[in-house]
Amino acid sequence: MKKISDYAAEAEMALRALKLSEKEPASLYGPVDYALSSGGKRLRPGLVMMSAESFGSEKALDASRNAAAGIEMFHNFTLLHDDVMDHSEMRRGRESVWKKWDATTAILSGDTMLTLATQLVSKVEDDKLRSVLDTFNHMALEVYEGQRLDLDFENADSVNSDIYIEMIRKKTGALLGAAGAIGAIIAGAPEKDVAAMATFGEMLGIAFQIQDDWLDTYGDSSTFGKPIGGDILNDKKTFLLVKAMEADAGTVDALKVTMKELKGEAKIKAVTRIYEKLNLNEVTRQAVSFYTKQALKALKGTSLSEEKREPFRLLVDKLTGRKK
Amino acid sequence: MKKISDYAAEAEMALRALKLSEKEPASLYGPVDYALSSGGKRLRPGLVMMSAESFGSEKALDASRNAAAGIEMFHNFTLLHDDVMDHSEMRRGRESVWKKWDATTAILSGDTMLTLATQLVSKVEDDKLRSVLDTFNHMALEVYEGQRLDLDFENADSVNSDIYIEMIRKKTGALLGAAGAIGAIIAGAPEKDVAAMATFGEMLGIAFQIQDDWLDTYGDSSTFGKPIGGDILNDKKTFLLVKAMEADAGTVDALKVTMKELKGEAKIKAVTRIYEKLNLNEVTRQAVSFYTKQALKALKGTSLSEEKREPFRLLVDKLTGRKK
């Protein structure tokens, strides 16, 4: 059985086939090549190809290579622009594009990546073009809306967990949903399967993001890859913090004072103690479990055989059961 | 006879029909609405519609409304991002988006406009979609390449006029070319007419940009709308400066010293004197005339009757014979 890692490796080859390092002017395409050659797990384009082959055949897999590359190109375009917005100096262990060059380069080469992505996903048969393109553009708008909501959250006094879920559905879920859906469209799958794969990806994205929030507080720093508690130190509006802010007024006041007065390890410990009091470790795991089940339910609703559903189930395990 | 201003007025209505002010989240779409409601001559979307009706009929005109709005949306997307790159605080007499909000907003709402533009130009009949989309995406890449070359010019020691022409062909010509071509595609015009309209727009764009450079030195400040000599004061690499830099070594040295040592009115006068010595007033007018003729030649090569070519000729006059 082929796994997501096999498809991810094929997606990597599709990206290399673009030969971005040869395109002129190098001042425009060089940063695109730099961003795309810095690794990344290629799960999103892998999902496009896995979906295409699962709903179709080897022919559908071949037909999905460019669209898969386009989905990864889109993802990396958002990273270039997000890094400018967030002033993030590092990305995948290397300097981010704006840091290595400048903000102008990150903006303009990012724009270039969005158009290249649109070109790549458009390289499908004529009778699939409208559907693939509509799915792609709709997804793109959801990603921007999610990013905007995320930015607005940081300045908002209160955020409720329903809006938080809607934000991560758009910011993280929409792209995974489009990846699954576009693969199915290319394979000629019926509308019902396409819609189910969109839901599968969206729910998986939500589960993944909540799990990521959980790991930042409850993970093991040696396997998580970054220090535990970073989100708490940065007052980041995670699922845990948003849930905590929905508690009784006394707890919320205590939490606000703690966040404002304390620093460093003391802050991490005190906030975590409040999370414990609210049973948020358990509440958060349950939320991950809920959205994971939603993803699996959508998967089961497709016309895929149990055998063909297996690599998708393994992808779910990989993204939501992971320790790092 | 309908003129470009009539089509521009129809394009304005197509933009208003988008009701951008009602879209949520307002923090994302509000700046899009702000940018698009600040006026602008709407010549590019007007050209889409004029081309569609001229090669087709009223039905083609109707079918081109969304694509026209998409072309204007794309143009304004580039302005949002260019203003961030150039730190331009004003745009059409109002604060630019990054100045009114922040760079993050200009980047993210700009990205949104690029996707909205792609959606809008895709609202054509299925049998036109591939052709319109390919034309649009190819144009977009040329615009980015042109902007990149323009940025690189500012840091280059020497720039030759061939590269300069290539830069403005991409930065200014490509969008006008795509506007003319997309209108023709929507009207179902033959390939030959589509290609001719692309050339028409490109050549018109080059002529327009060189004329703009000329006006900055030789125009009448009362009708030009901004002070004469701004480009000279800013050492902007205009057609005139690029041409002057191709003169004999003695003149180039004198020009460099003049640009470096002098300021204000004295600098404008001294540089203009060197331009006069090189006969650049005349050389530049001839270049405008050359590219204008190329545009008219392309127009004549279409299957349009002389009567139907008339509004396009008037557009050429408007853009290249203008005093402001």
XYZ file of C-alpha atoms in Angstrom:
648
model
C 0.000 0.000 0.000
C 1.276 3.497 -0.918
C 1.350 5.902 1.996
C 1.183 9.689 2.249
C 4.989 9.766 2.472
C 5.204 8.032 -0.929
C 2.904 10.610 -2.480
C 4.790 13.420 -0.744
C 7.992 12.164 -2.356
C 6.300 12.224 -5.760
C 5.067 15.756 -5.069
C 8.639 16.756 -4.291
C 9.643 15.525 -7.747
C 6.812 17.476 -9.370
C 8.084 20.621 -7.651
C 11.650 20.017 -8.797
C 10.440 19.492 -12.359
C 9.405 23.159 -12.397
C 13.128 24.138 -12.577
C 12.458 27.438 -10.865
C 16.175 28.128 -10.483
C 16.438 28.606 -14.252
C 13.708 31.226 -14.581
C 14.470 34.898 -15.267
C 14.652 37.432 -13.760
C 16.465 35.545 -10.982
C 15.710 38.409 -8.577
C 12.020 37.446 -8.882
C 12.137 33.638 -9.232
C 15.251 32.937 -7.113
C 13.394 33.633 -3.843
C 10.539 31.401 -5.076
C 13.042 28.599 -5.647
C 14.648 29.259 -2.254
C 11.312 29.039 -0.453
C 10.288 25.831 -2.213
C 13.640 24.107 -1.813
C 13.716 24.498 1.953
C 11.905 21.244 2.603
C 8.541 20.947 4.212
C 6.629 17.717 4.570
C 4.693 18.104 1.294
C 1.612 16.624 2.967
C -0.789 18.922 1.134
C 0.372 18.069 -2.409
C 0.745 14.473 -1.240
C -2.940 14.542 -0.291
C -3.881 15.835 -3.774
C -2.065 12.917 -5.395
C -3.258 10.311 -2.900
C -6.829 11.465 -3.457
C -6.414 11.413 -7.250
C -5.002 7.895 -7.350
C -7.455 6.566 -4.765
C -10.543 7.836 -6.595
C -9.074 7.163 -10.005
C -6.030 5.302 -11.149
C -2.420 5.800 -12.106
C -3.650 7.984 -14.964
C -5.404 10.297 -12.498
C -2.251 10.334 -10.380
C -0.242 11.559 -13.357
C -2.883 14.135 -14.200
C -2.690 15.495 -10.637
C 1.048 16.253 -10.492
C 0.801 19.883 -11.571
C -2.191 20.614 -9.379
C -0.322 19.047 -6.436
C 2.651 21.316 -7.112
C 0.219 24.247 -7.319
C -1.232 23.460 -3.891
C 2.259 23.408 -2.341
C 3.136 26.601 -4.233
C 0.040 28.271 -2.775
C 0.941 27.102 0.737
C 4.439 28.547 0.414
C 3.067 31.812 -1.008
C 1.057 32.255 2.200
C 4.191 31.552 4.264
C 6.177 34.274 2.440
C 3.503 36.869 3.101
C 2.672 35.642 6.627
C 6.338 35.916 7.604
C 6.340 39.575 6.529
C 3.135 40.235 8.498
C 4.385 38.408 11.609
C 7.999 39.610 11.328
C 9.069 35.946 11.532
C 12.768 35.808 10.823
C 13.127 32.039 10.517
C 11.278 29.428 8.471
C 12.169 25.739 8.423
C 15.558 26.411 9.976
C 16.574 29.059 7.469
C 16.109 32.793 7.176
C 12.659 33.717 5.892
C 12.566 35.414 2.483
C 11.980 38.965 3.782
C 14.837 38.520 6.255
C 17.267 37.126 3.659
C 16.257 39.669 0.992
C 13.702 42.311 2.000
C 9.934 42.777 2.440
C 9.585 43.986 -1.156
C 11.049 40.722 -2.419
C 8.822 38.627 -0.161
C 5.726 40.516 -1.330
C 6.523 40.438 -5.056
C 7.892 36.885 -5.221
C 4.916 35.839 -3.092
C 2.516 37.396 -5.607
C 4.381 35.514 -8.314
C 3.865 32.260 -6.419
C 0.112 32.846 -6.202
C -0.126 33.276 -9.970
C 2.203 30.299 -10.583
C -0.001 28.248 -8.244
C -3.114 29.261 -10.208
C -1.374 28.286 -13.459
C -0.370 24.914 -12.035
C -3.782 23.942 -10.694
C -5.227 24.972 -14.067
C -3.163 22.302 -15.825
C -6.010 19.809 -15.767
C -8.287 18.501 -18.495
C -10.689 21.081 -19.923
C -13.756 19.425 -18.427
C -12.202 19.629 -14.937
C -10.884 23.185 -15.190
C -13.918 25.093 -13.956
C -14.422 22.858 -10.963
C -10.742 22.783 -9.926
C -10.343 26.517 -10.370
C -13.508 27.364 -8.416
C -12.397 25.086 -5.577
C -8.941 26.645 -5.562
C -10.100 30.280 -5.604
C -12.761 29.679 -2.969
C -10.134 28.040 -0.761
C -7.726 30.954 -1.278
C -10.315 33.481 -0.078
C -11.027 31.340 2.982
C -7.318 31.235 3.818
C -7.057 35.044 3.626
C -10.214 35.407 5.714
C -8.759 32.997 8.275
C -5.488 34.907 8.415
C -7.387 38.173 8.808
C -9.524 36.761 11.649
C -6.339 35.476 13.290
C -4.733 38.929 13.103
C -7.924 40.559 14.418
C -8.024 38.064 17.304
C -4.746 39.347 18.639
C -6.326 42.759 19.193
C -9.732 41.526 20.326
C -10.743 41.694 23.979
C -12.668 38.485 23.863
C -12.831 35.645 21.389
C -15.280 32.813 21.657
C -14.373 29.274 20.765
C -16.916 29.023 17.928
C -15.215 31.894 16.104
C -11.847 30.347 16.920
C -12.892 27.070 15.260
C -14.191 28.999 12.248
C -10.847 30.807 12.038
C -8.745 27.623 12.026
C -11.196 25.905 9.673
C -10.436 28.646 7.175
C -6.764 29.187 7.931
C -5.667 25.562 8.204
C -8.604 23.376 7.176
C -9.562 24.974 3.863
C -6.265 24.159 2.147
C -6.300 20.516 3.250
C -9.942 20.340 2.152
C -9.124 21.780 -1.266
C -6.203 19.356 -1.621
C -8.447 16.349 -1.039
C -11.255 17.743 -3.198
C -9.061 18.714 -6.160
C -7.494 15.241 -6.273
C -10.981 13.732 -6.375
C -12.139 16.148 -9.102
C -9.127 15.270 -11.264
C -9.975 11.579 -10.823
C -13.481 12.289 -12.077
C -15.056 11.316 -8.741
C -18.753 12.152 -8.251
C -19.747 15.408 -6.572
C -20.599 13.562 -3.357
C -17.057 12.222 -3.024
C -15.543 15.611 -3.825
C -17.622 17.244 -1.090
C -16.744 14.467 1.375
C -13.018 14.912 0.713
C -13.356 18.667 1.258
C -14.962 17.967 4.632
C -12.348 15.326 5.423
C -9.529 17.841 4.864
C -11.245 20.645 6.740
C -11.970 18.543 9.810
C -8.472 17.097 9.714
C -7.063 20.614 9.582
C -9.087 21.701 12.616
C -8.036 18.606 14.592
C -4.414 19.182 13.609
C -4.433 22.831 14.681
C -6.053 22.135 18.066
C -3.547 19.315 18.597
C -0.783 21.808 17.780
C -2.156 24.183 20.418
C -2.319 21.319 22.921
C 1.264 20.257 22.206
C 2.565 23.737 22.927
C 1.382 23.368 26.520
C 1.260 19.617 27.102
C 3.795 18.283 24.608
C 7.268 16.908 25.194
C 9.770 19.581 24.220
C 12.318 16.991 23.069
C 9.952 15.661 20.412
C 7.801 18.791 19.842
C 10.796 20.582 18.352
C 10.308 23.859 20.180
C 10.163 24.895 23.849
C 6.932 24.153 25.683
C 4.842 27.164 26.716
C 5.817 29.527 23.908
C 2.167 30.288 23.171
C 1.520 31.119 26.845
C 4.511 33.455 26.988
C 3.308 35.221 23.817
C -0.316 35.477 25.009
C -1.244 33.641 21.817
C -4.971 33.051 21.490
C -4.878 29.260 21.320
C -7.796 26.893 21.699
C -6.812 26.513 25.373
C -6.716 30.229 26.099
C -9.950 30.871 24.214
C -11.661 28.082 26.190
C -10.247 29.426 29.463
C -11.637 32.861 28.649
C -15.098 31.313 28.509
C -14.889 30.241 32.200
C -16.494 32.047 35.163
C -15.636 35.714 35.684
C -13.428 34.995 38.714
C -11.241 32.558 36.812
C -11.020 34.870 33.806
C -9.934 37.762 36.028
C -7.300 35.592 37.714
C -6.070 34.440 34.307
C -5.807 38.005 32.997
C -3.851 39.146 36.051
C -1.546 36.130 35.819
C -0.884 36.765 32.141
C -0.184 40.418 32.762
C 1.923 40.199 35.926
C 4.040 37.099 35.524
C 6.874 36.302 33.161
C 8.892 33.312 31.978
C 8.571 29.905 33.634
C 6.433 31.316 36.450
C 3.887 32.539 33.900
C 3.849 29.201 32.067
C 3.329 27.322 35.358
C 0.606 29.626 36.661
C -1.379 29.683 33.421
C -1.045 25.916 33.072
C -2.356 25.562 36.647
C -5.477 27.526 35.662
C -5.862 25.343 32.541
C -5.663 22.277 34.807
C -8.300 23.663 37.132
C -10.562 24.013 34.089
C -9.682 20.497 32.944
C -8.491 21.923 29.630
C -6.016 19.124 28.987
C -8.976 16.777 28.753
C -11.313 19.274 27.038
C -8.732 19.890 24.342
C -8.016 16.205 23.753
C -11.753 15.675 23.401
C -11.954 18.453 20.821
C -9.129 16.859 18.817
C -10.938 13.552 19.074
C -14.238 15.122 17.962
C -12.828 16.713 14.811
C -10.764 13.618 14.057
C -13.948 11.577 14.160
C -15.660 14.088 11.881
C -12.833 13.660 9.386
C -13.076 9.870 9.554
C -16.852 10.027 9.211
C -16.502 12.098 6.032
C -13.942 9.600 4.747
C -16.311 6.724 5.423
C -19.027 8.589 3.506
C -17.018 8.408 0.295
C -17.289 5.602 -2.218
C -13.745 4.460 -1.370
C -13.320 0.843 -0.265
C -12.051 0.212 3.240
C -8.706 -0.754 1.785
C -8.449 2.503 -0.149
C -9.442 4.498 2.919
C -6.505 3.068 4.894
C -3.760 5.530 3.765
C -6.086 8.438 4.618
C -6.667 6.975 8.091
C -2.919 6.713 8.554
C -2.589 10.372 7.531
C -5.135 11.284 10.210
C -3.141 9.340 12.814
C 0.041 11.015 11.676
C -1.382 14.509 12.020
C -3.451 14.159 15.168
C -1.806 11.427 17.198
C 1.658 12.778 16.689
C 3.945 13.565 19.586
C 5.806 16.287 17.771
C -20.366 56.155 -31.512
C -19.548 54.852 -28.016
C -16.220 56.054 -26.689
C -13.798 54.682 -24.106
C -15.355 57.003 -21.513
C -18.743 55.344 -22.085
C -17.252 51.904 -21.560
C -15.322 53.162 -18.525
C -18.620 54.325 -17.017
C -20.094 50.859 -17.591
C -17.016 49.306 -15.989
C -17.567 51.521 -12.966
C -21.059 50.077 -12.643
C -19.719 46.538 -12.914
C -17.346 47.293 -10.042
C -20.113 48.751 -7.881
C -22.252 45.691 -8.546
C -19.668 43.644 -6.609
C -20.938 45.268 -3.365
C -17.577 44.850 -1.693
C -18.636 47.002 1.250
C -21.038 44.261 2.349
C -18.494 41.440 2.451
C -17.182 39.966 5.713
C -14.802 40.203 7.425
C -14.853 43.972 6.863
C -11.230 44.175 8.045
C -10.290 42.193 4.910
C -12.778 43.484 2.306
C -13.172 47.067 3.577
C -9.716 48.104 2.311
C -10.514 46.416 -1.031
C -13.658 48.529 -1.280
C -11.728 51.654 -0.236
C -9.105 51.101 -2.922
C -11.662 50.483 -5.648
C -13.934 53.366 -4.694
C -11.209 55.976 -4.942
C -11.813 56.654 -8.600
C -9.348 55.973 -11.345
C -10.108 56.383 -15.014
C -11.189 52.748 -15.537
C -9.513 52.775 -18.950
C -8.320 49.178 -18.641
C -11.725 47.632 -17.914
C -13.191 50.081 -20.439
C -10.820 48.619 -23.026
C -11.976 45.070 -22.190
C -15.589 46.065 -22.816
C -14.866 48.182 -25.887
C -12.935 45.285 -27.393
C -15.715 42.805 -26.558
C -18.459 44.904 -28.133
C -16.359 45.872 -31.154
C -15.430 42.280 -32.032
C -18.803 40.926 -30.971
C -22.033 42.573 -30.076
C -24.065 43.742 -27.123
C -24.154 40.140 -25.962
C -20.354 40.024 -25.875
C -20.361 43.347 -24.036
C -22.600 41.883 -21.344
C -20.459 38.765 -21.149
C -17.362 40.912 -20.577
C -18.539 42.867 -17.535
C -17.068 40.573 -14.906
C -13.780 40.150 -16.750
C -13.557 43.945 -17.068
C -14.083 44.290 -13.314
C -11.409 41.615 -12.827
C -8.876 43.564 -14.907
C -9.476 46.696 -12.819
C -9.312 44.608 -9.631
C -5.937 43.239 -10.737
C -4.659 46.727 -11.519
C -5.652 47.947 -8.057
C -4.094 44.885 -6.410
C -0.746 45.866 -7.952
C -1.198 49.422 -6.660
C -1.787 48.207 -3.087
C 1.402 46.139 -3.113
C 3.459 48.677 -5.116
C 2.582 51.384 -2.592
C 3.968 49.200 0.215
C 7.157 48.529 -1.773
C 7.624 52.186 -2.732
C 6.461 53.614 0.621
C 4.005 55.781 -1.320
C 1.743 57.456 1.197
C -0.799 58.883 -1.235
C -2.840 57.358 -4.043
C -5.397 59.257 -6.103
C -5.522 62.075 -3.578
C -6.180 59.815 -0.590
C -4.001 57.905 1.829
C -2.742 54.645 0.362
C -4.026 51.486 2.052
C -0.825 50.715 4.012
C -0.746 54.318 5.243
C -4.412 54.368 6.263
C -4.282 50.896 7.847
C -0.902 49.134 7.858
C 1.384 47.101 5.586
C -0.173 43.840 6.789
C -3.587 45.030 5.609
C -2.250 46.176 2.241
C -0.519 42.824 1.700
C -3.452 40.640 2.757
C -6.237 42.677 1.150
C -4.035 42.887 -1.964
C -3.737 39.092 -2.056
C -7.505 38.953 -1.733
C -7.872 41.270 -4.724
C -5.654 39.042 -6.874
C -7.848 36.027 -6.136
C -11.040 38.074 -6.622
C -9.627 39.269 -9.950
C -8.940 35.676 -11.016
C -12.491 34.716 -10.038
C -13.940 37.616 -12.010
C -12.021 36.987 -15.237
C -13.047 33.331 -14.940
C -16.721 34.278 -15.202
C -16.806 33.641 -18.936
C -18.364 30.857 -21.003
C -16.725 27.465 -20.560
C -15.249 27.422 -24.057
C -13.501 30.758 -23.392
C -12.236 29.960 -19.898
C -8.899 28.366 -20.767
C -7.931 31.102 -23.174
C -8.970 33.993 -20.908
C -7.291 32.451 -17.869
C -4.030 31.725 -19.701
C -3.940 35.283 -21.019
C -4.623 36.681 -17.558
C -2.025 34.579 -15.732
C 0.646 35.191 -18.368
C -0.028 38.919 -18.101
C 0.190 38.804 -14.300
C 3.650 37.211 -14.415
C 4.811 39.836 -16.907
C 3.602 42.606 -14.614
C 5.553 41.136 -11.662
C 8.630 40.707 -13.858
C 8.297 44.312 -15.008
C 7.977 45.567 -11.440
C 11.014 43.489 -10.416
C 13.087 44.863 -13.326
C 11.985 48.364 -12.353
C 13.115 47.829 -8.755
C 16.412 46.318 -9.931
C 16.974 49.305 -12.242
C 17.100 51.663 -9.302
C 20.168 49.832 -7.995
C 21.797 49.169 -11.375
C 24.833 51.181 -12.459
C 23.781 51.239 -16.070
C 20.553 50.452 -17.846
C 20.218 50.330 -21.578
C 17.141 51.570 -23.362
C 16.274 48.160 -24.846
C 15.911 46.713 -21.354
C 14.020 49.822 -20.313
C 11.495 49.294 -23.126
C 11.176 45.617 -22.151
C 10.536 46.690 -18.563
C 7.711 49.119 -19.428
C 6.275 46.677 -21.972
C 5.814 44.245 -19.088
C 4.943 46.688 -16.327
C 2.524 48.911 -18.255
C 1.932 47.320 -21.663
C 1.059 43.766 -20.640
C -2.084 44.744 -18.727
C -3.445 46.928 -21.552
C -2.600 44.110 -23.969
C -4.443 41.560 -21.847
C -7.427 43.915 -21.564
C -7.738 44.202 -25.353
C -7.107 40.494 -25.900
C -9.542 39.252 -23.262
C -12.335 41.400 -24.689
C -11.680 39.903 -28.122
C -11.597 36.341 -26.736
C -14.943 36.855 -25.000
C -16.393 38.108 -28.308
C -15.207 34.904 -29.977
C -12.793 36.791 -32.259
C -10.298 34.699 -34.243
C -6.810 34.078 -32.827
C -5.314 36.632 -35.218
C -7.513 39.422 -33.827
C -6.785 38.402 -30.246
C -3.037 38.560 -30.906
C -3.387 41.908 -32.682
C -5.284 43.401 -29.741
C -2.594 42.151 -27.357
C 0.016 43.939 -29.463
C -2.188 47.032 -29.709
C -2.399 47.262 -25.918
C 1.281 46.560 -25.343
C 2.468 49.177 -27.820
C -0.057 51.673 -26.488
C 1.252 51.013 -22.972
C 4.848 51.641 -24.014
C 3.917 54.855 -25.844
C 1.895 56.006 -22.829
C 4.744 55.371 -20.372
C 7.369 57.143 -22.495
C 4.961 60.062 -22.899
C 4.557 60.098 -19.111
C 8.352 60.289 -18.728
C 8.452 63.121 -21.295
C 5.704 65.067 -19.527
C 7.601 64.988 -16.255
C 10.350 67.059 -17.867
C 8.626 68.852 -20.741
C 5.019 69.010 -19.632
C 3.028 71.942 -18.351
C 2.762 71.670 -14.561
C -0.691 73.278 -14.539
C -2.144 70.507 -16.709
C 0.269 67.676 -15.791
C -1.083 67.657 -12.261
C 2.263 67.438 -10.483
C 5.412 69.607 -10.435
C 7.690 69.341 -13.447
C 11.086 67.747 -12.849
C 10.115 65.359 -10.056
C 11.733 62.446 -11.863
C 14.983 64.402 -12.256
C 15.036 65.323 -8.567
C 14.489 61.665 -7.624
C 17.117 60.344 -10.078
C 14.331 58.209 -11.530
C 15.478 56.055 -14.412
C 13.138 57.429 -17.044
C 13.375 56.943 -20.801
C 15.173 60.297 -20.971
C 17.769 59.462 -18.334
C 18.363 55.991 -19.764
C 18.876 57.506 -23.228
C 21.201 60.184 -21.826
C 23.291 57.482 -20.157
C 23.892 55.989 -23.600
C 25.639 59.188 -24.787
C 29.407 59.734 -25.027
C 31.513 59.193 -21.899
C 32.110 62.934 -21.386
C 28.405 63.739 -21.353
C 27.616 60.797 -19.084
C 30.287 61.923 -16.610
C 28.956 65.473 -16.659
C 25.424 64.160 -16.131
C 26.481 62.008 -13.172
C 28.292 64.886 -11.510
C 25.325 67.198 -12.110
C 22.913 64.674 -10.624
C 25.105 64.136 -7.608
C 26.156 67.710 -6.835
C 23.110 69.835 -7.572
C 19.741 70.060 -5.861
C 16.294 71.538 -6.450
C 15.584 73.825 -9.394
C 19.299 74.091 -10.261
C 19.450 70.317 -10.711
C 16.309 70.258 -12.857
C 17.670 73.048 -15.072
C 21.156 71.565 -15.456
C 19.910 68.047 -16.252
C 17.342 69.439 -18.688
C 20.148 71.393 -20.392
C 22.062 68.133 -20.927
C 18.872 66.503 -22.253
C 18.538 69.445 -24.679
C 22.128 69.077 -25.837
C 21.326 65.430 -26.646
C 18.118 66.458 -28.411
C 16.149 64.187 -26.063
C 12.970 66.226 -26.297
C 12.812 65.258 -29.971
C 14.189 61.720 -29.485
C 11.535 61.021 -26.881
C 8.678 62.426 -28.975
C 9.866 60.221 -31.812
C 9.823 57.165 -29.552
C 6.250 57.964 -28.485
C 5.346 58.375 -32.132
C 7.031 55.081 -33.079
C 5.166 52.998 -30.472
C 1.917 54.835 -31.185
C 2.268 53.856 -34.855
C 2.987 50.265 -33.841
C -0.242 50.264 -31.856
C -2.224 51.706 -34.771
C -0.619 49.219 -37.159
C -1.718 46.332 -34.947
C -5.220 47.836 -34.806
C -5.336 48.073 -38.599
C -4.286 44.417 -38.788
C -7.481 43.325 -37.066
C -10.670 42.430 -38.883
C -12.394 45.530 -37.445
C -13.923 47.967 -39.930
C -12.509 51.476 -40.049
C -15.594 52.710 -38.249
C -15.130 50.206 -35.452
C -11.449 51.095 -35.153
C -12.309 54.744 -34.487
C -12.896 54.558 -30.691
C -9.575 52.713 -30.315
C -7.804 55.447 -32.290
C -9.377 58.035 -30.008
C -8.100 56.074 -27.004
C -4.604 56.202 -28.472
C -4.883 59.966 -28.929
C -6.144 60.346 -25.395
C -3.230 58.406 -23.904
C -0.379 59.627 -26.046
C -1.340 63.085 -27.256
C -2.531 64.229 -23.884
C -1.158 67.326 -22.207
C -1.713 66.047 -18.716
